[in-house]
Amino acid sequence: MLNKLFNNKIEILQIIVLIGFFVIVRTFENQLFYDPFLEYFKSEIPLVYPKFEPVKLYFSLFIRYLINAIISILVLYVIFKDLNLFKFSMFLYVLFFIILTIGFYICLNYFDENHKMILFYIRRFIIQPIFILIFIAGFYFQNQSEKK
């Protein structure tokens, strides 16, 4: 087992660096991205949705999702080294972004603050790299199934 770790030290280092990029994005989210909902969801007092600039908000969400998706896809490639999984992951990230953005728009424009938790969770999937956890588990299971 220890021998395996030493043989894969470059891959482990690459994954650590990529995870570091996730940490940087999260640490500097206030400086890098426009998101008036950061403070809104930190507040425990039920408030009306904050005023926001729609174009700026959606562009910022897109950039943040794109950065997290690129880092996530690179992590998946380092782990699995499979070009088909790489392409499939890119397809899934694009598909999920479209679905989540539509859901975010609908929640923001057609639901009131009483449904803020739906908006919170959709936004969470857009701004956090949650899909990588699902994809690593799913692709690992798929690889193990193919080996049997």
PDB file of C-alpha atoms in Angstrom:
ATOM      1  CA  MET A   1       0.000   0.000   0.000  1.00  0.00           C
ATOM      2  CA  LEU A   2       2.767   2.433   0.933  1.00  0.00           C
ATOM      3  CA  ASN A   3       4.556   1.475  -2.270  1.00  0.00           C
ATOM      4  CA  LYS A   4       1.441   2.437  -4.227  1.00  0.00           C
ATOM      5  CA  LEU A   5       1.432   5.869  -2.580  1.00  0.00           C
ATOM      6  CA  PHE A   6       5.053   6.484  -3.512  1.00  0.00           C
ATOM      7  CA  ASN A   7       4.389   5.405  -7.098  1.00  0.00           C
ATOM      8  CA  ASN A   8       1.495   7.868  -7.344  1.00  0.00           C
ATOM      9  CA  LYS A   9       3.132  10.816  -5.588  1.00  0.00           C
ATOM     10  CA  ILE A  10       2.865  13.079  -8.642  1.00  0.00           C
ATOM     11  CA  GLU A  11      -0.861  12.406  -8.942  1.00  0.00           C
ATOM     12  CA  ILE A  12      -1.331  12.982  -5.218  1.00  0.00           C
ATOM     13  CA  LEU A  13       0.568  16.271  -5.456  1.00  0.00           C
ATOM     14  CA  GLN A  14      -1.561  17.332  -8.435  1.00  0.00           C
ATOM     15  CA  ILE A  15      -4.760  16.592  -6.522  1.00  0.00           C
ATOM     16  CA  ILE A  16      -3.501  18.525  -3.492  1.00  0.00           C
ATOM     17  CA  VAL A  17      -2.705  21.537  -5.704  1.00  0.00           C
ATOM     18  CA  LEU A  18      -6.139  21.365  -7.340  1.00  0.00           C
ATOM     19  CA  ILE A  19      -7.840  21.141  -3.951  1.00  0.00           C
ATOM     20  CA  GLY A  20      -5.772  24.189  -2.979  1.00  0.00           C
ATOM     21  CA  PHE A  21      -7.394  26.039  -5.881  1.00  0.00           C
ATOM     22  CA  PHE A  22     -10.818  25.158  -4.450  1.00  0.00           C
ATOM     23  CA  VAL A  23      -9.695  26.602  -1.121  1.00  0.00           C
ATOM     24  CA  ILE A  24      -8.457  29.802  -2.805  1.00  0.00           C
ATOM     25  CA  VAL A  25     -11.768  30.267  -4.631  1.00  0.00           C
ATOM     26  CA  ARG A  26     -13.703  29.769  -1.392  1.00  0.00           C
ATOM     27  CA  THR A  27     -11.385  31.969   0.674  1.00  0.00           C
ATOM     28  CA  PHE A  28     -11.533  34.930  -1.688  1.00  0.00           C
ATOM     29  CA  GLU A  29     -15.152  34.559  -2.802  1.00  0.00           C
ATOM     30  CA  ASN A  30     -16.079  38.010  -1.480  1.00  0.00           C
ATOM     31  CA  GLN A  31     -13.313  39.692  -3.477  1.00  0.00           C
ATOM     32  CA  LEU A  32     -13.618  37.595  -6.642  1.00  0.00           C
ATOM     33  CA  PHE A  33     -17.368  37.298  -7.159  1.00  0.00           C
ATOM     34  CA  TYR A  34     -20.452  39.469  -7.001  1.00  0.00           C
ATOM     35  CA  ASP A  35     -22.952  37.697  -4.768  1.00  0.00           C
ATOM     36  CA  PRO A  36     -25.360  39.745  -2.651  1.00  0.00           C
ATOM     37  CA  PHE A  37     -26.858  36.474  -1.413  1.00  0.00           C
ATOM     38  CA  LEU A  38     -23.761  35.609   0.644  1.00  0.00           C
ATOM     39  CA  GLU A  39     -24.847  37.869   3.497  1.00  0.00           C
ATOM     40  CA  TYR A  40     -28.535  37.211   2.915  1.00  0.00           C
ATOM     41  CA  PHE A  41     -28.176  33.492   3.604  1.00  0.00           C
ATOM     42  CA  LYS A  42     -25.863  34.050   6.581  1.00  0.00           C
ATOM     43  CA  SER A  43     -28.627  36.015   8.282  1.00  0.00           C
ATOM     44  CA  GLU A  44     -31.080  34.033  10.391  1.00  0.00           C
ATOM     45  CA  ILE A  45     -33.693  36.749  10.202  1.00  0.00           C
ATOM     46  CA  PRO A  46     -36.149  36.200   7.334  1.00  0.00           C
ATOM     47  CA  LEU A  47     -35.471  39.096   5.008  1.00  0.00           C
ATOM     48  CA  VAL A  48     -36.647  40.078   1.585  1.00  0.00           C
ATOM     49  CA  TYR A  49     -34.270  39.125  -1.197  1.00  0.00           C
ATOM     50  CA  PRO A  50     -31.437  41.638  -1.496  1.00  0.00           C
ATOM     51  CA  LYS A  51     -31.301  44.077  -4.369  1.00  0.00           C
ATOM     52  CA  PHE A  52     -29.028  42.788  -7.101  1.00  0.00           C
ATOM     53  CA  GLU A  53     -27.901  43.450 -10.630  1.00  0.00           C
ATOM     54  CA  PRO A  54     -29.148  40.433 -12.632  1.00  0.00           C
ATOM     55  CA  VAL A  55     -26.517  40.475 -15.381  1.00  0.00           C
ATOM     56  CA  LYS A  56     -23.702  40.898 -12.900  1.00  0.00           C
ATOM     57  CA  LEU A  57     -25.116  38.161 -10.631  1.00  0.00           C
ATOM     58  CA  TYR A  58     -25.598  35.595 -13.396  1.00  0.00           C
ATOM     59  CA  PHE A  59     -22.202  36.365 -14.929  1.00  0.00           C
ATOM     60  CA  SER A  60     -20.549  35.956 -11.523  1.00  0.00           C
ATOM     61  CA  LEU A  61     -22.371  32.662 -10.911  1.00  0.00           C
ATOM     62  CA  PHE A  62     -21.278  31.469 -14.350  1.00  0.00           C
ATOM     63  CA  ILE A  63     -17.629  32.353 -13.746  1.00  0.00           C
ATOM     64  CA  ARG A  64     -17.609  30.713 -10.329  1.00  0.00           C
ATOM     65  CA  TYR A  65     -19.280  27.571 -11.658  1.00  0.00           C
ATOM     66  CA  LEU A  66     -16.859  27.497 -14.585  1.00  0.00           C
ATOM     67  CA  ILE A  67     -13.796  27.777 -12.316  1.00  0.00           C
ATOM     68  CA  ASN A  68     -15.085  25.050  -9.995  1.00  0.00           C
ATOM     69  CA  ALA A  69     -16.046  22.844 -12.952  1.00  0.00           C
ATOM     70  CA  ILE A  70     -12.608  23.169 -14.569  1.00  0.00           C
ATOM     71  CA  ILE A  71     -10.840  22.315 -11.320  1.00  0.00           C
ATOM     72  CA  SER A  72     -13.253  19.421 -10.699  1.00  0.00           C
ATOM     73  CA  ILE A  73     -12.808  17.979 -14.182  1.00  0.00           C
ATOM     74  CA  LEU A  74      -9.037  18.188 -13.816  1.00  0.00           C
ATOM     75  CA  VAL A  75      -9.246  16.341 -10.488  1.00  0.00           C
ATOM     76  CA  LEU A  76     -11.369  13.651 -12.131  1.00  0.00           C
ATOM     77  CA  TYR A  77      -8.872  13.333 -14.969  1.00  0.00           C
ATOM     78  CA  VAL A  78      -5.926  13.035 -12.559  1.00  0.00           C
ATOM     79  CA  ILE A  79      -7.736  10.336 -10.584  1.00  0.00           C
ATOM     80  CA  PHE A  80      -9.131   8.258 -13.456  1.00  0.00           C
ATOM     81  CA  LYS A  81      -6.966   9.183 -16.473  1.00  0.00           C
ATOM     82  CA  ASP A  82      -9.819   8.403 -18.825  1.00  0.00           C
ATOM     83  CA  LEU A  83     -10.560  10.709 -21.742  1.00  0.00           C
ATOM     84  CA  ASN A  84     -14.128   9.400 -22.078  1.00  0.00           C
ATOM     85  CA  LEU A  85     -14.843  10.228 -18.428  1.00  0.00           C
ATOM     86  CA  PHE A  86     -13.260  13.633 -19.014  1.00  0.00           C
ATOM     87  CA  LYS A  87     -15.640  14.339 -21.926  1.00  0.00           C
ATOM     88  CA  PHE A  88     -18.625  12.904 -20.070  1.00  0.00           C
ATOM     89  CA  SER A  89     -17.829  15.052 -17.022  1.00  0.00           C
ATOM     90  CA  MET A  90     -17.685  18.168 -19.188  1.00  0.00           C
ATOM     91  CA  PHE A  91     -21.069  17.290 -20.672  1.00  0.00           C
ATOM     92  CA  LEU A  92     -22.582  16.724 -17.222  1.00  0.00           C
ATOM     93  CA  TYR A  93     -21.193  19.997 -15.855  1.00  0.00           C
ATOM     94  CA  VAL A  94     -22.685  21.932 -18.787  1.00  0.00           C
ATOM     95  CA  LEU A  95     -26.025  20.139 -18.473  1.00  0.00           C
ATOM     96  CA  PHE A  96     -26.229  20.701 -14.716  1.00  0.00           C
ATOM     97  CA  PHE A  97     -25.296  24.365 -15.091  1.00  0.00           C
ATOM     98  CA  ILE A  98     -28.155  24.899 -17.531  1.00  0.00           C
ATOM     99  CA  ILE A  99     -30.639  23.101 -15.272  1.00  0.00           C
ATOM    100  CA  LEU A 100     -29.450  24.869 -12.112  1.00  0.00           C
ATOM    101  CA  THR A 101     -29.417  28.302 -13.732  1.00  0.00           C
ATOM    102  CA  ILE A 102     -32.965  27.866 -14.968  1.00  0.00           C
ATOM    103  CA  GLY A 103     -34.016  26.695 -11.491  1.00  0.00           C
ATOM    104  CA  PHE A 104     -32.223  29.639  -9.870  1.00  0.00           C
ATOM    105  CA  TYR A 105     -33.941  32.093 -12.223  1.00  0.00           C
ATOM    106  CA  ILE A 106     -37.367  30.576 -11.597  1.00  0.00           C
ATOM    107  CA  CYS A 107     -36.920  30.560  -7.803  1.00  0.00           C
ATOM    108  CA  LEU A 108     -35.598  34.098  -7.757  1.00  0.00           C
ATOM    109  CA  ASN A 109     -38.267  35.570 -10.013  1.00  0.00           C
ATOM    110  CA  TYR A 110     -41.375  33.503  -9.332  1.00  0.00           C
ATOM    111  CA  PHE A 111     -41.090  32.357  -5.710  1.00  0.00           C
ATOM    112  CA  ASP A 112     -41.134  34.651  -2.720  1.00  0.00           C
ATOM    113  CA  GLU A 113     -38.855  34.620   0.315  1.00  0.00           C
ATOM    114  CA  ASN A 114     -40.904  31.835   1.902  1.00  0.00           C
ATOM    115  CA  HIS A 115     -39.163  29.474  -0.518  1.00  0.00           C
ATOM    116  CA  LYS A 116     -35.687  30.821   0.127  1.00  0.00           C
ATOM    117  CA  MET A 117     -34.268  27.417   1.046  1.00  0.00           C
ATOM    118  CA  ILE A 118     -34.918  26.122  -2.468  1.00  0.00           C
ATOM    119  CA  LEU A 119     -32.967  29.090  -3.796  1.00  0.00           C
ATOM    120  CA  PHE A 120     -30.272  28.471  -1.175  1.00  0.00           C
ATOM    121  CA  TYR A 121     -29.701  24.861  -2.249  1.00  0.00           C
ATOM    122  CA  ILE A 122     -29.774  25.584  -5.965  1.00  0.00           C
ATOM    123  CA  ARG A 123     -27.279  28.402  -5.414  1.00  0.00           C
ATOM    124  CA  ARG A 124     -25.150  26.071  -3.265  1.00  0.00           C
ATOM    125  CA  PHE A 125     -24.869  23.589  -6.139  1.00  0.00           C
ATOM    126  CA  ILE A 126     -23.855  26.421  -8.471  1.00  0.00           C
ATOM    127  CA  ILE A 127     -21.212  28.039  -6.278  1.00  0.00           C
ATOM    128  CA  GLN A 128     -19.729  24.985  -4.492  1.00  0.00           C
ATOM    129  CA  PRO A 129     -17.934  22.028  -6.111  1.00  0.00           C
ATOM    130  CA  ILE A 130     -20.415  19.474  -4.778  1.00  0.00           C
ATOM    131  CA  PHE A 131     -20.698  17.471  -7.996  1.00  0.00           C
ATOM    132  CA  ILE A 132     -17.107  16.279  -7.756  1.00  0.00           C
ATOM    133  CA  LEU A 133     -17.964  14.213  -4.680  1.00  0.00           C
ATOM    134  CA  ILE A 134     -20.811  12.530  -6.529  1.00  0.00           C
ATOM    135  CA  PHE A 135     -18.749  12.007  -9.685  1.00  0.00           C
ATOM    136  CA  ILE A 136     -15.721  10.533  -7.899  1.00  0.00           C
ATOM    137  CA  ALA A 137     -17.938   8.023  -6.107  1.00  0.00           C
ATOM    138  CA  GLY A 138     -19.934   7.211  -9.249  1.00  0.00           C
ATOM    139  CA  PHE A 139     -16.938   6.872 -11.565  1.00  0.00           C
ATOM    140  CA  TYR A 140     -15.051   4.794  -9.005  1.00  0.00           C
ATOM    141  CA  PHE A 141     -18.027   2.459  -8.665  1.00  0.00           C
ATOM    142  CA  GLN A 142     -18.290   2.262 -12.460  1.00  0.00           C
ATOM    143  CA  ASN A 143     -14.584   1.419 -12.785  1.00  0.00           C
ATOM    144  CA  GLN A 144     -14.847  -1.273 -10.113  1.00  0.00           C
ATOM    145  CA  SER A 145     -17.917  -2.755 -11.838  1.00  0.00           C
ATOM    146  CA  GLU A 146     -16.086  -2.874 -15.170  1.00  0.00           C
ATOM    147  CA  LYS A 147     -13.094  -4.653 -13.596  1.00  0.00           C
ATOM    148  CA  LYS A 148     -15.303  -7.482 -12.300  1.00  0.00           C
TER     149      LYS A 148
END
